[in-house]
JSON list of C-alpha atoms in Angstrom, two decimals:
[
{"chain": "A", "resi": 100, "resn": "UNK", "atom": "CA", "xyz": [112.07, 70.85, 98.32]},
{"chain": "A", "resi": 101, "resn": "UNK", "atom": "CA", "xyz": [114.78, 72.92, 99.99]},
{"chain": "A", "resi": 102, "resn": "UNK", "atom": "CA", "xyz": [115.31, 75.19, 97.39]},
{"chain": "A", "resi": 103, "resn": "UNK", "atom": "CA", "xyz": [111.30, 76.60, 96.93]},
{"chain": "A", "resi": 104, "resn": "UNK", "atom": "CA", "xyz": [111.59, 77.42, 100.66]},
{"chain": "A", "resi": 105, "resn": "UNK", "atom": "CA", "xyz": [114.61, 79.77, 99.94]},
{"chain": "A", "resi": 106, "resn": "UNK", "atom": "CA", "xyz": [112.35, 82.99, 98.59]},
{"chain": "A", "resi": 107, "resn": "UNK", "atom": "CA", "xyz": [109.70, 80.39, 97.67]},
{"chain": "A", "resi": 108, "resn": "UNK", "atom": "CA", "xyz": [106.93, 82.89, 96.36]},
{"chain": "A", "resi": 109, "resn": "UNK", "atom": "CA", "xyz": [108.87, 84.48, 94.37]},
{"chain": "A", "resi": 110, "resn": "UNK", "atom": "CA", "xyz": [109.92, 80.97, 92.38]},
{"chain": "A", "resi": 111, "resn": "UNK", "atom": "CA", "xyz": [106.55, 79.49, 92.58]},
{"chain": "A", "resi": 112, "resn": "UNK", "atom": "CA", "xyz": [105.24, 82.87, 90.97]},
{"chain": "A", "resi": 113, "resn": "UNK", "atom": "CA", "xyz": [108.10, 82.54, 88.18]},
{"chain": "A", "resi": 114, "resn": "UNK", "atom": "CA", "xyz": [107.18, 78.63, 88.04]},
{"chain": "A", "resi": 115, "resn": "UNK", "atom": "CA", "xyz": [103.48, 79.24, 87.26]},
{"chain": "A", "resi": 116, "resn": "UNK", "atom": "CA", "xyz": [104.25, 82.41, 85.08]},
{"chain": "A", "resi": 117, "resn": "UNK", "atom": "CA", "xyz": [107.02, 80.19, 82.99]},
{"chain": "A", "resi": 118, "resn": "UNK", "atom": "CA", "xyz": [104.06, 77.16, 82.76]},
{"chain": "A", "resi": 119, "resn": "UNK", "atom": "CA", "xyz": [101.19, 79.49, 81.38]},
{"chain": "A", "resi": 120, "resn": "UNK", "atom": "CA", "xyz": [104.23, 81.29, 79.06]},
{"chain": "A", "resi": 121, "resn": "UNK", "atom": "CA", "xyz": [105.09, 78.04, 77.76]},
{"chain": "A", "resi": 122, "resn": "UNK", "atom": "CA", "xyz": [101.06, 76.91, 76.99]},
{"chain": "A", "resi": 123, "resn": "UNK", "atom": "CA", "xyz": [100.55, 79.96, 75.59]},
{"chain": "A", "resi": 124, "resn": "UNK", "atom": "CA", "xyz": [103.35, 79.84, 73.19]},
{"chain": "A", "resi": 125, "resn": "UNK", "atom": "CA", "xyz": [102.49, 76.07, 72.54]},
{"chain": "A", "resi": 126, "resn": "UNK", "atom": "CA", "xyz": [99.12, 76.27, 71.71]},
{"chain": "A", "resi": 127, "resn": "UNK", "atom": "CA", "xyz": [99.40, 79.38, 68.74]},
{"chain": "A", "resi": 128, "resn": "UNK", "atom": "CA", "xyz": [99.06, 82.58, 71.19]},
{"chain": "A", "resi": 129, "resn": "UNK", "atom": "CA", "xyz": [101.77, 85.47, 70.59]},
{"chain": "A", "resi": 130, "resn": "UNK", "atom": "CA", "xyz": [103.31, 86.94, 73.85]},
{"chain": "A", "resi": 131, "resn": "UNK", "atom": "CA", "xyz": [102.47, 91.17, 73.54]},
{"chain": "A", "resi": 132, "resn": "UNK", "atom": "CA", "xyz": [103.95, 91.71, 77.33]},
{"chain": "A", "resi": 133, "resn": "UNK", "atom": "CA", "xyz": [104.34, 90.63, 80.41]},
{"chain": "A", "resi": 134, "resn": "UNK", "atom": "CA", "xyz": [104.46, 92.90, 83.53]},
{"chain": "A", "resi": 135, "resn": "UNK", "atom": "CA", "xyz": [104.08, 92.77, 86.76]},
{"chain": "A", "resi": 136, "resn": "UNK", "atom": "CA", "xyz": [102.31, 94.72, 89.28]},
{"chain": "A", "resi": 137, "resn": "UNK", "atom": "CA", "xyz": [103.02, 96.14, 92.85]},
{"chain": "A", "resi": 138, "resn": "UNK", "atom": "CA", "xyz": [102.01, 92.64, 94.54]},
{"chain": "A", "resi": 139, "resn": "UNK", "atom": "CA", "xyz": [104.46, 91.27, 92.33]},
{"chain": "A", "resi": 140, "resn": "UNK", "atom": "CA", "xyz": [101.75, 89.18, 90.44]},
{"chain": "A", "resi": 141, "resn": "UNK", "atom": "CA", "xyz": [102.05, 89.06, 86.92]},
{"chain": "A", "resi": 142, "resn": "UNK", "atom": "CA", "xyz": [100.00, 89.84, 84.15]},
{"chain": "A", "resi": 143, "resn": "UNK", "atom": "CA", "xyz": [100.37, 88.21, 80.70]},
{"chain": "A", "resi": 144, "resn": "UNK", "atom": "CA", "xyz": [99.18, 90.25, 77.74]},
{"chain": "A", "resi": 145, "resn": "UNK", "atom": "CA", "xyz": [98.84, 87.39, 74.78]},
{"chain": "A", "resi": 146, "resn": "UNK", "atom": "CA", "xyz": [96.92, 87.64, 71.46]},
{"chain": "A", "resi": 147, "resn": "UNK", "atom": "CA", "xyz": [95.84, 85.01, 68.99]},
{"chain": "A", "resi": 148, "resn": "UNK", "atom": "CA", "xyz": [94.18, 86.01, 65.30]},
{"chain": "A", "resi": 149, "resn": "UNK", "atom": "CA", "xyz": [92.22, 89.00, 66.66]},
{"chain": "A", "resi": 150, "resn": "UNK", "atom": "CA", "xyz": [91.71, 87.81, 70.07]},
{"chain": "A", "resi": 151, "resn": "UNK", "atom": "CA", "xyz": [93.63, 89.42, 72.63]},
{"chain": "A", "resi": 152, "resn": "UNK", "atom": "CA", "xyz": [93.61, 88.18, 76.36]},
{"chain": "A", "resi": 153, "resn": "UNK", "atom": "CA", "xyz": [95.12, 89.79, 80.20]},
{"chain": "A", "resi": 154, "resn": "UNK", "atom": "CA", "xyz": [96.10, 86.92, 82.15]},
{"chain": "A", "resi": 155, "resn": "UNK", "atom": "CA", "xyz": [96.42, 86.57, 85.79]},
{"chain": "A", "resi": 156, "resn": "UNK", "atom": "CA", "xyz": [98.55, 84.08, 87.00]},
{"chain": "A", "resi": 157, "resn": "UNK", "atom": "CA", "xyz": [98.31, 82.08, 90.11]},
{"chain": "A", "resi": 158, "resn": "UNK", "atom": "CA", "xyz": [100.75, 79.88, 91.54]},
{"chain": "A", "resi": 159, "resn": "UNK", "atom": "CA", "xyz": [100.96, 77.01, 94.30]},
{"chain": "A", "resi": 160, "resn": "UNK", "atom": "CA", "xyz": [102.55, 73.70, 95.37]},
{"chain": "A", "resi": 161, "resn": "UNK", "atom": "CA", "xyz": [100.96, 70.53, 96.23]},
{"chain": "A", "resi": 162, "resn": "UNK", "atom": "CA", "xyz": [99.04, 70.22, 98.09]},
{"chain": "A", "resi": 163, "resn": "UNK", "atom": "CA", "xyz": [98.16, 73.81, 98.38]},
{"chain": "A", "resi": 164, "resn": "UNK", "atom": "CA", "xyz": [95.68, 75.56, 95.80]},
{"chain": "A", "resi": 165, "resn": "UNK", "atom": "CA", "xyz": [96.53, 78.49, 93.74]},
{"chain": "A", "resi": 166, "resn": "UNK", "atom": "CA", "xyz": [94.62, 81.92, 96.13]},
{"chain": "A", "resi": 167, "resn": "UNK", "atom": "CA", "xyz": [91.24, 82.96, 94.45]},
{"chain": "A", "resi": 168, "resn": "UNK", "atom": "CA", "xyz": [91.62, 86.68, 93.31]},
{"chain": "A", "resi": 169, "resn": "UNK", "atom": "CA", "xyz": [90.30, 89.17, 95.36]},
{"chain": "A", "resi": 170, "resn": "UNK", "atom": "CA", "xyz": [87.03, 91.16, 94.19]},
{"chain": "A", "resi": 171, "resn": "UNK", "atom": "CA", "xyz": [88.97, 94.19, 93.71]},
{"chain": "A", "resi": 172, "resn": "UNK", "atom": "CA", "xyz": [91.93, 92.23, 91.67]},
{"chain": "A", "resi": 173, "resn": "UNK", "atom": "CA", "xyz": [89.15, 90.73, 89.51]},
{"chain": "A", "resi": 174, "resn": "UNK", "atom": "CA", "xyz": [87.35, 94.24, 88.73]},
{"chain": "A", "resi": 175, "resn": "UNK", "atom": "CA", "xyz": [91.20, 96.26, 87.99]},
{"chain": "A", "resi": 176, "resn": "UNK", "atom": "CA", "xyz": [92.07, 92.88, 85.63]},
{"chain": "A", "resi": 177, "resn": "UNK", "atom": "CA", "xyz": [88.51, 93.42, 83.66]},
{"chain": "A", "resi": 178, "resn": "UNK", "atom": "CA", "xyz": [88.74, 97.26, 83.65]},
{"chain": "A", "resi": 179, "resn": "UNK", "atom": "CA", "xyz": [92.68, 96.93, 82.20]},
{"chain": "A", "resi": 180, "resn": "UNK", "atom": "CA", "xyz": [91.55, 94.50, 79.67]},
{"chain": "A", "resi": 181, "resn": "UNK", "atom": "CA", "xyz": [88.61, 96.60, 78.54]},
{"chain": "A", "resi": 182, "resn": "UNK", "atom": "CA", "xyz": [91.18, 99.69, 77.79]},
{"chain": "A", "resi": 183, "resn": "UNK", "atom": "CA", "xyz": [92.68, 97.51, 75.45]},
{"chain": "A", "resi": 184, "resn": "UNK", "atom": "CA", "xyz": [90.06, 95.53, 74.08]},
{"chain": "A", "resi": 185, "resn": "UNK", "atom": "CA", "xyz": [91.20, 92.18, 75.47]},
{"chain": "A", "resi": 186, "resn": "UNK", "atom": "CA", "xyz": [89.38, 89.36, 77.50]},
{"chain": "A", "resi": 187, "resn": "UNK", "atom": "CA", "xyz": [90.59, 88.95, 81.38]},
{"chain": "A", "resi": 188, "resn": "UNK", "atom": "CA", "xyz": [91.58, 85.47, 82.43]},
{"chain": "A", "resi": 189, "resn": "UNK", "atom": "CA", "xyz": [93.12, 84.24, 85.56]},
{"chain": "A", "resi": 190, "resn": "UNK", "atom": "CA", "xyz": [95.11, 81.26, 85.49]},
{"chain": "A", "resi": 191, "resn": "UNK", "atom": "CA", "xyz": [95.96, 78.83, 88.19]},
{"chain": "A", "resi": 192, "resn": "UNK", "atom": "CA", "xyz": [98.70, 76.52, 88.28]},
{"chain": "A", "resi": 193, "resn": "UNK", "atom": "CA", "xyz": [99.55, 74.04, 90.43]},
{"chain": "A", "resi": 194, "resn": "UNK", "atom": "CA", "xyz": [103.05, 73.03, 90.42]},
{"chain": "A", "resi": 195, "resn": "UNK", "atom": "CA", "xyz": [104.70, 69.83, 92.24]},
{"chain": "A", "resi": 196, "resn": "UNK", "atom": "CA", "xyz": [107.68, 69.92, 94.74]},
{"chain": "A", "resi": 197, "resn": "UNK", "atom": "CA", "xyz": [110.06, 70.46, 91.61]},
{"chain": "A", "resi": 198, "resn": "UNK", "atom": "CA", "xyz": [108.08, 73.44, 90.78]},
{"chain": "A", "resi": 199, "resn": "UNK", "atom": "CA", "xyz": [106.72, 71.20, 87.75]},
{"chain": "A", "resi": 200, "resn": "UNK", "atom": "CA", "xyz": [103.34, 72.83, 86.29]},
{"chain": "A", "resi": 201, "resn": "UNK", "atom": "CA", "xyz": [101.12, 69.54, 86.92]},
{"chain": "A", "resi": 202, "resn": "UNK", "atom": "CA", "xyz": [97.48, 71.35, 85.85]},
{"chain": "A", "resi": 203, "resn": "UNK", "atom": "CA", "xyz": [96.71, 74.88, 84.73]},
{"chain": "A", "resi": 204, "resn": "UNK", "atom": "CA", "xyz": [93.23, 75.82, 85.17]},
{"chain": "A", "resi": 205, "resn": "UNK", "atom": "CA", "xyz": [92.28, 78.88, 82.83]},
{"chain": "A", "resi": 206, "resn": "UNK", "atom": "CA", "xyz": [88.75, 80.88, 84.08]},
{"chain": "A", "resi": 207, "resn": "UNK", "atom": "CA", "xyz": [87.39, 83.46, 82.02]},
{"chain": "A", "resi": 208, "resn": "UNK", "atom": "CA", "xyz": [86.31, 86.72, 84.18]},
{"chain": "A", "resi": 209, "resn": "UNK", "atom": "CA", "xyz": [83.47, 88.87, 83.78]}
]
């Protein structure tokens, strides 16, 4: 536990990012890019056949829940992934005290 405490946000953010990474990967979807913005958050750019998805991820530890995303984080998501013809997602992980993804919960945005 002593170790997420020491710049904590920044390895629960690279916890969640590595969990929805690894699904992604797992499950058939090619990474295009990852970047991330000036709150640090990252997006995931992933594509499948000729589906392409934006992906915000969401971290937090038990027994805190992953932050909703803000109205205006929601609309700049949908407006990037309409430029380039990709679905917007957010996903929310919940990690344990290891930084272990336990559940990722993916919501499409609209």
């Amino acid at each position: 536990m002593i170790s997420i405490l020491m710049n904590g946000s920044l390895k629960i953010r690279q916890a969640g990012k590595n969990a929805v990474t690894n699904y992604l990967i797992s499950t058939g979807w090619e990474l295009k890019k990852q970047e991330a913005d000036t709150n640090d958050d990252v997006d995931i750019v992933a594509s499948k056949n000729s589906t392409v998805v934006i992906i915000k991820v969401q971290a937090a530890v038990l027994p805190e829940e992953p932050k909703n995303l803000s109205d205006a984080i929601m609309k700049e998501l949908i407006d990037k992934a309409y430029k380039i013809g990709a679905k917007a997602y957010e996903a929310k992980v919940i990690l344990d005290d290891e930084l272990n993804p336990k559940k990722i919960n993916f919501k499409k945005l609209k």
